[in-house]
Amino acid sequence: MGTPSRQLILDNLKSTLEGITVAGGYKTDVVEVEKVIRDFGDVVDSRRPWIGIMPQQQTFAYEPGSSMRCVMPVLIVAHLHAATKAEVIDDVDDLHDDIIAALMVDETRGGHAAMTFIDSEQDDTGDPDSKASGTLEMIIRVIYYRTTESS
């Protein structure tokens, strides 16, 4: 059996988010993407903007013909730092837009998924204690199919 679809999808998400660079047409130069979620304090300034991805609890629906519809929520967390609170607000907005744009370039995650949806987003820019740092969280949903014989 080949590499499972779930792993290929997560690899695609990581490489897609690594492609967020100004040279690639985005507003942000992402420094690092990992398949792990870290607290803000665990990511030093030189690694920011930093993005972490982590799959959440999946749901499955069995369908005729030995196939299964899999719905995989993925938590995306990004940490940023800027010189001022105003700059970090702008940077969070830019990264938010960049993540959405990057994810929507290929909603099939390299042909391994049926669809990618963005469910929710929140950030801490409204928190007066966040100062010149920001954290952005998104939940996306990736829908893919598998059969008993493959992926």
CSV table of N, CA and C in Angstrom, one decimal:
chain,number,residue,atom,x,y,z
A,1,MET,N,0.8,-1.2,0.0
A,1,MET,CA,0.0,0.0,0.0
A,1,MET,C,0.9,1.2,0.0
A,2,GLY,N,0.5,2.3,-0.7
A,2,GLY,CA,1.2,3.5,-0.8
A,2,GLY,C,1.0,4.4,0.4
A,3,THR,N,1.5,5.6,0.4
A,3,THR,CA,1.4,6.5,1.5
A,3,THR,C,0.0,6.9,1.7
A,4,PRO,N,-0.5,6.8,2.9
A,4,PRO,CA,-1.9,7.2,3.2
A,4,PRO,C,-2.3,8.6,2.8
A,5,SER,N,-3.5,8.7,2.3
A,5,SER,CA,-4.0,10.0,1.8
A,5,SER,C,-3.9,11.1,2.9
A,6,ARG,N,-4.2,10.7,4.2
A,6,ARG,CA,-4.1,11.6,5.3
A,6,ARG,C,-2.7,12.3,5.4
A,7,GLN,N,-1.7,11.4,5.3
A,7,GLN,CA,-0.3,11.9,5.4
A,7,GLN,C,0.0,12.8,4.2
A,8,LEU,N,-0.4,12.4,3.0
A,8,LEU,CA,-0.2,13.2,1.8
A,8,LEU,C,-0.9,14.5,1.8
A,9,ILE,N,-2.1,14.6,2.4
A,9,ILE,CA,-2.8,15.8,2.6
A,9,ILE,C,-2.0,16.7,3.5
A,10,LEU,N,-1.6,16.2,4.7
A,10,LEU,CA,-0.9,17.0,5.6
A,10,LEU,C,0.5,17.5,5.1
A,11,ASP,N,1.1,16.7,4.3
A,11,ASP,CA,2.4,17.1,3.6
A,11,ASP,C,2.1,18.2,2.6
A,12,ASN,N,1.0,18.1,1.9
A,12,ASN,CA,0.6,19.2,1.0
A,12,ASN,C,0.3,20.5,1.7
A,13,LEU,N,-0.5,20.4,2.8
A,13,LEU,CA,-0.8,21.6,3.6
A,13,LEU,C,0.5,22.3,4.0
A,14,LYS,N,1.5,21.5,4.5
A,14,LYS,CA,2.7,22.1,5.0
A,14,LYS,C,3.5,22.7,3.9
A,15,SER,N,3.6,22.1,2.7
A,15,SER,CA,4.4,22.7,1.6
A,15,SER,C,3.6,23.9,1.0
A,16,THR,N,2.3,23.8,1.0
A,16,THR,CA,1.5,25.0,0.5
A,16,THR,C,1.8,26.2,1.4
A,17,LEU,N,1.8,26.0,2.7
A,17,LEU,CA,2.0,27.1,3.6
A,17,LEU,C,3.4,27.6,3.6
A,18,GLU,N,4.4,26.7,3.4
A,18,GLU,CA,5.8,27.1,3.2
A,18,GLU,C,6.0,28.0,2.0
A,19,GLY,N,5.1,27.9,1.0
A,19,GLY,CA,5.2,28.7,-0.2
A,19,GLY,C,4.7,30.1,0.0
A,20,ILE,N,4.3,30.5,1.2
A,20,ILE,CA,3.8,31.9,1.4
A,20,ILE,C,5.1,32.7,1.5
A,21,THR,N,5.4,33.4,0.4
A,21,THR,CA,6.6,34.3,0.4
A,21,THR,C,6.2,35.5,-0.4
A,22,VAL,N,6.9,36.6,-0.1
A,22,VAL,CA,6.7,37.8,-0.9
A,22,VAL,C,7.1,37.5,-2.4
A,23,ALA,N,8.2,36.8,-2.6
A,23,ALA,CA,8.6,36.4,-3.9
A,23,ALA,C,7.6,35.6,-4.7
A,24,GLY,N,6.8,34.9,-3.9
A,24,GLY,CA,5.7,34.1,-4.5
A,24,GLY,C,4.4,34.8,-4.7
A,25,GLY,N,4.4,36.1,-4.5
A,25,GLY,CA,3.2,36.9,-4.7
A,25,GLY,C,2.4,37.2,-3.5
A,26,TYR,N,2.8,36.8,-2.3
A,26,TYR,CA,2.1,37.0,-1.1
A,26,TYR,C,2.6,38.3,-0.4
A,27,LYS,N,1.9,38.7,0.7
A,27,LYS,CA,2.3,39.8,1.5
A,27,LYS,C,3.2,39.5,2.6
A,28,THR,N,3.4,38.2,2.9
A,28,THR,CA,4.1,37.7,4.0
A,28,THR,C,5.2,36.8,3.6
A,29,ASP,N,6.3,36.8,4.3
A,29,ASP,CA,7.4,35.8,4.2
A,29,ASP,C,7.3,34.9,5.4
A,30,VAL,N,6.7,33.7,5.2
A,30,VAL,CA,6.6,32.8,6.3
A,30,VAL,C,8.0,32.2,6.5
A,31,VAL,N,8.5,32.2,7.8
A,31,VAL,CA,9.8,31.7,8.1
A,31,VAL,C,9.9,30.1,8.2
A,32,GLU,N,8.9,29.6,8.9
A,32,GLU,CA,8.9,28.2,9.2
A,32,GLU,C,7.5,27.6,9.3
A,33,VAL,N,7.2,26.4,8.8
A,33,VAL,CA,6.0,25.7,9.0
A,33,VAL,C,6.3,24.3,9.6
A,34,GLU,N,5.6,23.9,10.6
A,34,GLU,CA,5.8,22.6,11.2
A,34,GLU,C,4.5,21.9,11.4
A,35,LYS,N,4.6,20.6,11.5
A,35,LYS,CA,3.4,19.8,11.7
A,35,LYS,C,3.3,19.5,13.2
A,36,VAL,N,3.2,20.6,14.0
A,36,VAL,CA,3.1,20.6,15.4
A,36,VAL,C,2.5,22.0,15.8
A,37,ILE,N,1.9,22.1,16.9
A,37,ILE,CA,1.4,23.3,17.5
A,37,ILE,C,2.3,23.7,18.6
A,38,ARG,N,2.8,25.0,18.6
A,38,ARG,CA,3.6,25.5,19.7
A,38,ARG,C,3.0,26.7,20.3
A,39,ASP,N,3.3,26.9,21.6
A,39,ASP,CA,2.9,28.1,22.3
A,39,ASP,C,3.7,29.3,21.7
A,40,PHE,N,3.1,30.5,21.8
A,40,PHE,CA,3.8,31.7,21.3
A,40,PHE,C,5.3,31.8,21.9
A,41,GLY,N,5.4,31.5,23.2
A,41,GLY,CA,6.7,31.7,23.9
A,41,GLY,C,7.7,30.6,23.4
A,42,ASP,N,7.2,29.6,22.8
A,42,ASP,CA,8.1,28.5,22.3
A,42,ASP,C,8.7,28.8,20.9
A,43,VAL,N,8.3,29.9,20.3
A,43,VAL,CA,8.7,30.2,19.0
A,43,VAL,C,9.5,31.5,19.1
A,44,VAL,N,10.8,31.5,18.9
A,44,VAL,CA,11.6,32.7,19.0
A,44,VAL,C,11.3,33.6,17.9
A,45,ASP,N,11.6,34.9,18.1
A,45,ASP,CA,11.3,35.9,17.1
A,45,ASP,C,11.9,35.6,15.7
A,46,SER,N,13.1,35.0,15.7
A,46,SER,CA,13.7,34.7,14.4
A,46,SER,C,13.0,33.7,13.6
A,47,ARG,N,12.1,32.9,14.2
A,47,ARG,CA,11.4,31.9,13.5
A,47,ARG,C,10.0,32.3,13.1
A,48,ARG,N,9.7,33.6,13.4
A,48,ARG,CA,8.3,34.1,13.0
A,48,ARG,C,8.4,35.0,11.8
A,49,PRO,N,7.3,35.0,11.0
A,49,PRO,CA,6.1,34.3,11.1
A,49,PRO,C,6.2,32.8,11.0
A,50,TRP,N,5.7,32.2,12.0
A,50,TRP,CA,5.8,30.7,12.2
A,50,TRP,C,4.3,30.2,12.0
A,51,ILE,N,4.2,29.0,11.4
A,51,ILE,CA,2.9,28.4,11.2
A,51,ILE,C,3.0,26.9,11.7
A,52,GLY,N,2.1,26.5,12.5
A,52,GLY,CA,2.0,25.1,12.9
A,52,GLY,C,0.6,24.5,12.4
A,53,ILE,N,0.6,23.3,12.0
A,53,ILE,CA,-0.6,22.6,11.6
A,53,ILE,C,-0.7,21.3,12.4
A,54,MET,N,-2.0,21.0,12.8
A,54,MET,CA,-2.2,19.8,13.5
A,54,MET,C,-3.6,19.2,13.2
A,55,PRO,N,-3.7,18.0,12.7
A,55,PRO,CA,-5.0,17.4,12.5
A,55,PRO,C,-5.8,17.2,13.8
A,56,GLN,N,-7.1,17.4,13.7
A,56,GLN,CA,-8.0,17.2,14.9
A,56,GLN,C,-8.8,15.9,14.7
A,57,GLN,N,-9.7,15.7,15.6
A,57,GLN,CA,-10.5,14.5,15.5
A,57,GLN,C,-11.3,14.4,14.2
A,58,GLN,N,-11.1,13.3,13.5
A,58,GLN,CA,-11.8,13.1,12.2
A,58,GLN,C,-13.1,12.4,12.4
A,59,THR,N,-14.0,12.6,11.4
A,59,THR,CA,-15.2,11.8,11.3
A,59,THR,C,-15.2,11.0,10.0
A,60,PHE,N,-16.0,9.9,10.1
A,60,PHE,CA,-16.0,9.0,8.9
A,60,PHE,C,-17.5,8.6,8.6
A,61,ALA,N,-17.8,8.5,7.4
A,61,ALA,CA,-19.1,8.0,6.9
A,61,ALA,C,-18.9,6.9,5.9
A,62,TYR,N,-19.4,5.8,6.2
A,62,TYR,CA,-19.2,4.6,5.3
A,62,TYR,C,-20.3,4.8,4.2
A,63,GLU,N,-19.8,4.5,3.0
A,63,GLU,CA,-20.6,4.6,1.8
A,63,GLU,C,-20.6,3.3,1.0
A,64,PRO,N,-21.6,3.2,0.1
A,64,PRO,CA,-21.6,2.0,-0.7
A,64,PRO,C,-20.3,1.8,-1.5
A,65,GLY,N,-20.0,0.5,-1.8
A,65,GLY,CA,-18.8,0.2,-2.6
A,65,GLY,C,-17.5,0.2,-1.8
A,66,SER,N,-17.6,-0.1,-0.6
A,66,SER,CA,-16.4,-0.2,0.3
A,66,SER,C,-15.6,1.1,0.3
A,67,SER,N,-16.3,2.3,0.3
A,67,SER,CA,-15.6,3.5,0.4
A,67,SER,C,-16.1,4.2,1.7
A,68,MET,N,-15.2,5.2,2.1
A,68,MET,CA,-15.5,5.9,3.3
A,68,MET,C,-15.2,7.4,3.1
A,69,ARG,N,-16.1,8.2,3.5
A,69,ARG,CA,-15.9,9.7,3.4
A,69,ARG,C,-15.2,10.1,4.7
A,70,CYS,N,-14.1,10.7,4.6
A,70,CYS,CA,-13.3,11.2,5.8
A,70,CYS,C,-13.3,12.7,5.9
A,71,VAL,N,-13.6,13.2,7.0
A,71,VAL,CA,-13.6,14.7,7.2
A,71,VAL,C,-12.5,14.9,8.3
A,72,MET,N,-11.5,15.6,7.9
A,72,MET,CA,-10.4,15.9,8.8
A,72,MET,C,-10.2,17.4,9.0
A,73,PRO,N,-10.7,17.8,10.2
A,73,PRO,CA,-10.4,19.2,10.6
A,73,PRO,C,-8.9,19.4,10.9
A,74,VAL,N,-8.3,20.5,10.5
A,74,VAL,CA,-6.9,20.8,10.8
A,74,VAL,C,-6.9,22.2,11.4
A,75,LEU,N,-6.2,22.2,12.6
A,75,LEU,CA,-5.9,23.5,13.3
A,75,LEU,C,-4.6,24.1,12.7
A,76,ILE,N,-4.7,25.3,12.3
A,76,ILE,CA,-3.6,26.1,11.8
A,76,ILE,C,-3.4,27.2,12.8
A,77,VAL,N,-2.2,27.3,13.3
A,77,VAL,CA,-1.8,28.4,14.3
A,77,VAL,C,-0.6,29.1,13.7
A,78,ALA,N,-0.7,30.4,13.7
A,78,ALA,CA,0.4,31.2,13.3
A,78,ALA,C,0.8,32.2,14.4
A,79,HIS,N,2.1,32.4,14.6
A,79,HIS,CA,2.6,33.4,15.5
A,79,HIS,C,3.5,34.4,14.8
A,80,LEU,N,3.2,35.7,15.1
A,80,LEU,CA,4.0,36.8,14.5
A,80,LEU,C,4.5,37.8,15.5
A,81,HIS,N,5.4,38.6,15.1
A,81,HIS,CA,6.0,39.6,16.0
A,81,HIS,C,6.3,40.8,15.1
A,82,ALA,N,6.0,42.0,15.6
A,82,ALA,CA,6.4,43.2,14.9
A,82,ALA,C,6.9,44.3,15.8
A,83,ALA,N,7.3,45.4,15.3
A,83,ALA,CA,7.8,46.5,16.1
A,83,ALA,C,6.8,47.2,17.0
A,84,THR,N,5.5,47.3,16.4
A,84,THR,CA,4.5,48.0,17.1
A,84,THR,C,3.2,47.2,17.0
A,85,LYS,N,2.2,47.5,17.9
A,85,LYS,CA,0.9,46.8,17.9
A,85,LYS,C,0.2,47.1,16.5
A,86,ALA,N,0.3,48.3,16.0
A,86,ALA,CA,-0.3,48.6,14.7
A,86,ALA,C,0.2,47.7,13.6
A,87,GLU,N,1.6,47.5,13.6
A,87,GLU,CA,2.2,46.7,12.6
A,87,GLU,C,1.7,45.3,12.7
A,88,VAL,N,1.6,44.7,13.9
A,88,VAL,CA,1.2,43.3,14.1
A,88,VAL,C,-0.2,43.1,13.6
A,89,ILE,N,-1.1,44.1,13.9
A,89,ILE,CA,-2.4,44.0,13.4
A,89,ILE,C,-2.5,43.9,11.9
A,90,ASP,N,-1.7,44.8,11.2
A,90,ASP,CA,-1.6,44.7,9.7
A,90,ASP,C,-1.0,43.3,9.3
A,91,ASP,N,0.1,42.9,10.0
A,91,ASP,CA,0.7,41.7,9.6
A,91,ASP,C,-0.2,40.4,9.8
A,92,VAL,N,-1.0,40.4,10.9
A,92,VAL,CA,-2.0,39.3,11.1
A,92,VAL,C,-3.0,39.3,10.0
A,93,ASP,N,-3.5,40.5,9.6
A,93,ASP,CA,-4.5,40.6,8.5
A,93,ASP,C,-3.9,40.1,7.2
A,94,ASP,N,-2.6,40.5,6.9
A,94,ASP,CA,-1.9,40.1,5.7
A,94,ASP,C,-1.8,38.5,5.7
A,95,LEU,N,-1.3,38.0,6.8
A,95,LEU,CA,-1.1,36.5,6.9
A,95,LEU,C,-2.4,35.8,6.7
A,96,HIS,N,-3.4,36.3,7.4
A,96,HIS,CA,-4.8,35.7,7.2
A,96,HIS,C,-5.1,35.6,5.8
A,97,ASP,N,-5.0,36.7,5.0
A,97,ASP,CA,-5.4,36.7,3.6
A,97,ASP,C,-4.4,35.7,2.8
A,98,ASP,N,-3.1,35.7,3.2
A,98,ASP,CA,-2.2,34.9,2.5
A,98,ASP,C,-2.5,33.4,2.7
A,99,ILE,N,-2.8,33.0,3.9
A,99,ILE,CA,-3.2,31.6,4.2
A,99,ILE,C,-4.4,31.2,3.4
A,100,ILE,N,-5.4,32.0,3.4
A,100,ILE,CA,-6.6,31.7,2.6
A,100,ILE,C,-6.3,31.6,1.1
A,101,ALA,N,-5.5,32.5,0.6
A,101,ALA,CA,-5.2,32.5,-0.8
A,101,ALA,C,-4.4,31.2,-1.2
A,102,ALA,N,-3.4,30.9,-0.3
A,102,ALA,CA,-2.6,29.7,-0.6
A,102,ALA,C,-3.4,28.4,-0.5
A,103,LEU,N,-4.3,28.3,0.5
A,103,LEU,CA,-5.1,27.1,0.6
A,103,LEU,C,-6.0,26.9,-0.6
A,104,MET,N,-6.5,28.0,-1.1
A,104,MET,CA,-7.5,27.9,-2.2
A,104,MET,C,-6.9,27.7,-3.6
A,105,VAL,N,-5.5,27.8,-3.7
A,105,VAL,CA,-4.9,27.5,-5.0
A,105,VAL,C,-5.2,26.1,-5.5
A,106,ASP,N,-5.2,25.2,-4.6
A,106,ASP,CA,-5.5,23.8,-4.9
A,106,ASP,C,-6.3,23.2,-3.7
A,107,GLU,N,-7.6,23.3,-3.9
A,107,GLU,CA,-8.5,22.8,-2.8
A,107,GLU,C,-8.5,21.3,-2.7
A,108,THR,N,-7.9,20.6,-3.7
A,108,THR,CA,-7.8,19.1,-3.7
A,108,THR,C,-6.6,18.6,-3.0
A,109,ARG,N,-5.7,19.5,-2.5
A,109,ARG,CA,-4.5,19.1,-1.8
A,109,ARG,C,-3.7,18.1,-2.6
A,110,GLY,N,-3.4,18.6,-3.9
A,110,GLY,CA,-2.6,17.8,-4.8
A,110,GLY,C,-3.3,16.6,-5.3
A,111,GLY,N,-4.6,16.6,-5.4
A,111,GLY,CA,-5.4,15.5,-5.9
A,111,GLY,C,-5.7,14.4,-4.9
A,112,HIS,N,-5.4,14.6,-3.6
A,112,HIS,CA,-5.6,13.6,-2.6
A,112,HIS,C,-6.9,13.9,-1.8
A,113,ALA,N,-7.5,15.0,-2.0
A,113,ALA,CA,-8.8,15.4,-1.3
A,113,ALA,C,-9.8,15.8,-2.3
A,114,ALA,N,-11.1,15.7,-1.8
A,114,ALA,CA,-12.2,16.2,-2.6
A,114,ALA,C,-12.4,17.7,-2.5
A,115,MET,N,-12.1,18.2,-1.3
A,115,MET,CA,-12.4,19.6,-1.1
A,115,MET,C,-11.7,20.1,0.2
A,116,THR,N,-11.4,21.4,0.3
A,116,THR,CA,-10.8,22.0,1.5
A,116,THR,C,-11.8,23.2,1.8
A,117,PHE,N,-12.2,23.2,3.0
A,117,PHE,CA,-13.1,24.3,3.5
A,117,PHE,C,-12.4,25.1,4.6
A,118,ILE,N,-12.6,26.4,4.7
A,118,ILE,CA,-12.1,27.1,5.9
A,118,ILE,C,-13.4,27.4,6.8
A,119,ASP,N,-13.3,26.8,8.0
A,119,ASP,CA,-14.4,26.9,8.9
A,119,ASP,C,-14.4,28.1,9.8
A,120,SER,N,-13.3,28.5,10.4
A,120,SER,CA,-13.3,29.6,11.3
A,120,SER,C,-11.9,30.1,11.4
A,121,GLU,N,-11.9,31.4,12.0
A,121,GLU,CA,-10.6,32.0,12.2
A,121,GLU,C,-10.8,33.0,13.4
A,122,GLN,N,-9.7,33.1,14.2
A,122,GLN,CA,-9.7,34.1,15.2
A,122,GLN,C,-8.3,34.5,15.5
A,123,ASP,N,-8.1,35.7,16.0
A,123,ASP,CA,-6.8,36.2,16.3
A,123,ASP,C,-6.9,37.0,17.6
A,124,ASP,N,-5.7,37.3,18.2
A,124,ASP,CA,-5.7,38.0,19.4
A,124,ASP,C,-5.3,39.5,19.3
A,125,THR,N,-5.5,40.1,18.1
A,125,THR,CA,-5.1,41.5,17.9
A,125,THR,C,-5.9,42.4,18.7
A,126,GLY,N,-7.1,42.0,19.1
A,126,GLY,CA,-7.9,42.9,20.0
A,126,GLY,C,-7.6,42.8,21.5
A,127,ASP,N,-6.7,41.9,21.8
A,127,ASP,CA,-6.3,41.8,23.2
A,127,ASP,C,-5.2,42.8,23.6
A,128,PRO,N,-5.5,43.7,24.5
A,128,PRO,CA,-4.5,44.8,24.9
A,128,PRO,C,-3.2,44.2,25.4
A,129,ASP,N,-3.2,43.0,25.9
A,129,ASP,CA,-2.0,42.4,26.4
A,129,ASP,C,-1.1,41.8,25.4
A,130,SER,N,-1.6,41.7,24.1
A,130,SER,CA,-0.8,41.0,23.1
A,130,SER,C,0.3,41.9,22.6
A,131,LYS,N,0.3,43.2,22.9
A,131,LYS,CA,1.4,44.2,22.6
A,131,LYS,C,1.7,44.1,21.1
A,132,ALA,N,3.0,43.9,20.8
A,132,ALA,CA,3.5,43.8,19.4
A,132,ALA,C,3.7,42.4,18.9
A,133,SER,N,2.8,41.5,19.4
A,133,SER,CA,2.9,40.1,19.0
A,133,SER,C,1.4,39.7,18.6
A,134,GLY,N,1.3,38.7,17.8
A,134,GLY,CA,0.0,38.2,17.4
A,134,GLY,C,0.0,36.7,17.1
A,135,THR,N,-1.2,36.2,17.4
A,135,THR,CA,-1.4,34.8,17.1
A,135,THR,C,-2.7,34.7,16.3
A,136,LEU,N,-2.7,33.9,15.3
A,136,LEU,CA,-3.8,33.7,14.4
A,136,LEU,C,-4.1,32.2,14.5
A,137,GLU,N,-5.4,31.8,14.6
A,137,GLU,CA,-5.8,30.4,14.6
A,137,GLU,C,-6.9,30.2,13.6
A,138,MET,N,-6.8,29.2,12.8
A,138,MET,CA,-7.8,28.8,11.8
A,138,MET,C,-8.1,27.4,11.9
A,139,ILE,N,-9.4,27.0,11.7
A,139,ILE,CA,-9.8,25.6,11.5
A,139,ILE,C,-10.2,25.5,10.1
A,140,ILE,N,-9.6,24.5,9.4
A,140,ILE,CA,-10.0,24.1,8.1
A,140,ILE,C,-10.5,22.7,8.1
A,141,ARG,N,-11.3,22.3,7.1
A,141,ARG,CA,-11.8,21.0,7.0
A,141,ARG,C,-11.4,20.4,5.6
A,142,VAL,N,-10.7,19.3,5.6
A,142,VAL,CA,-10.4,18.6,4.4
A,142,VAL,C,-11.2,17.3,4.3
A,143,ILE,N,-11.9,17.2,3.2
A,143,ILE,CA,-12.7,16.0,2.9
A,143,ILE,C,-12.0,15.2,1.9
A,144,TYR,N,-11.8,13.9,2.2
A,144,TYR,CA,-11.2,13.0,1.3
A,144,TYR,C,-11.9,11.6,1.4
A,145,TYR,N,-11.7,10.8,0.4
A,145,TYR,CA,-12.3,9.4,0.4
A,145,TYR,C,-11.2,8.4,0.4
A,146,ARG,N,-11.6,7.3,1.0
A,146,ARG,CA,-10.7,6.1,1.0
A,146,ARG,C,-11.5,4.9,0.8
A,147,THR,N,-10.9,3.9,0.3
A,147,THR,CA,-11.6,2.6,0.2
A,147,THR,C,-10.9,1.6,1.0
A,148,THR,N,-11.4,0.4,1.2
A,148,THR,CA,-10.8,-0.6,2.0
A,148,THR,C,-9.5,-1.1,1.3
A,149,GLU,N,-9.4,-0.9,0.0
A,149,GLU,CA,-8.3,-1.4,-0.7
A,149,GLU,C,-7.1,-0.4,-0.8
A,150,SER,N,-7.4,0.9,-0.6
A,150,SER,CA,-6.3,1.8,-0.8
A,150,SER,C,-6.4,3.0,0.2
A,151,SER,N,-5.4,3.7,0.3
A,151,SER,CA,-5.2,5.0,1.0
A,151,SER,C,-6.1,5.1,2.2
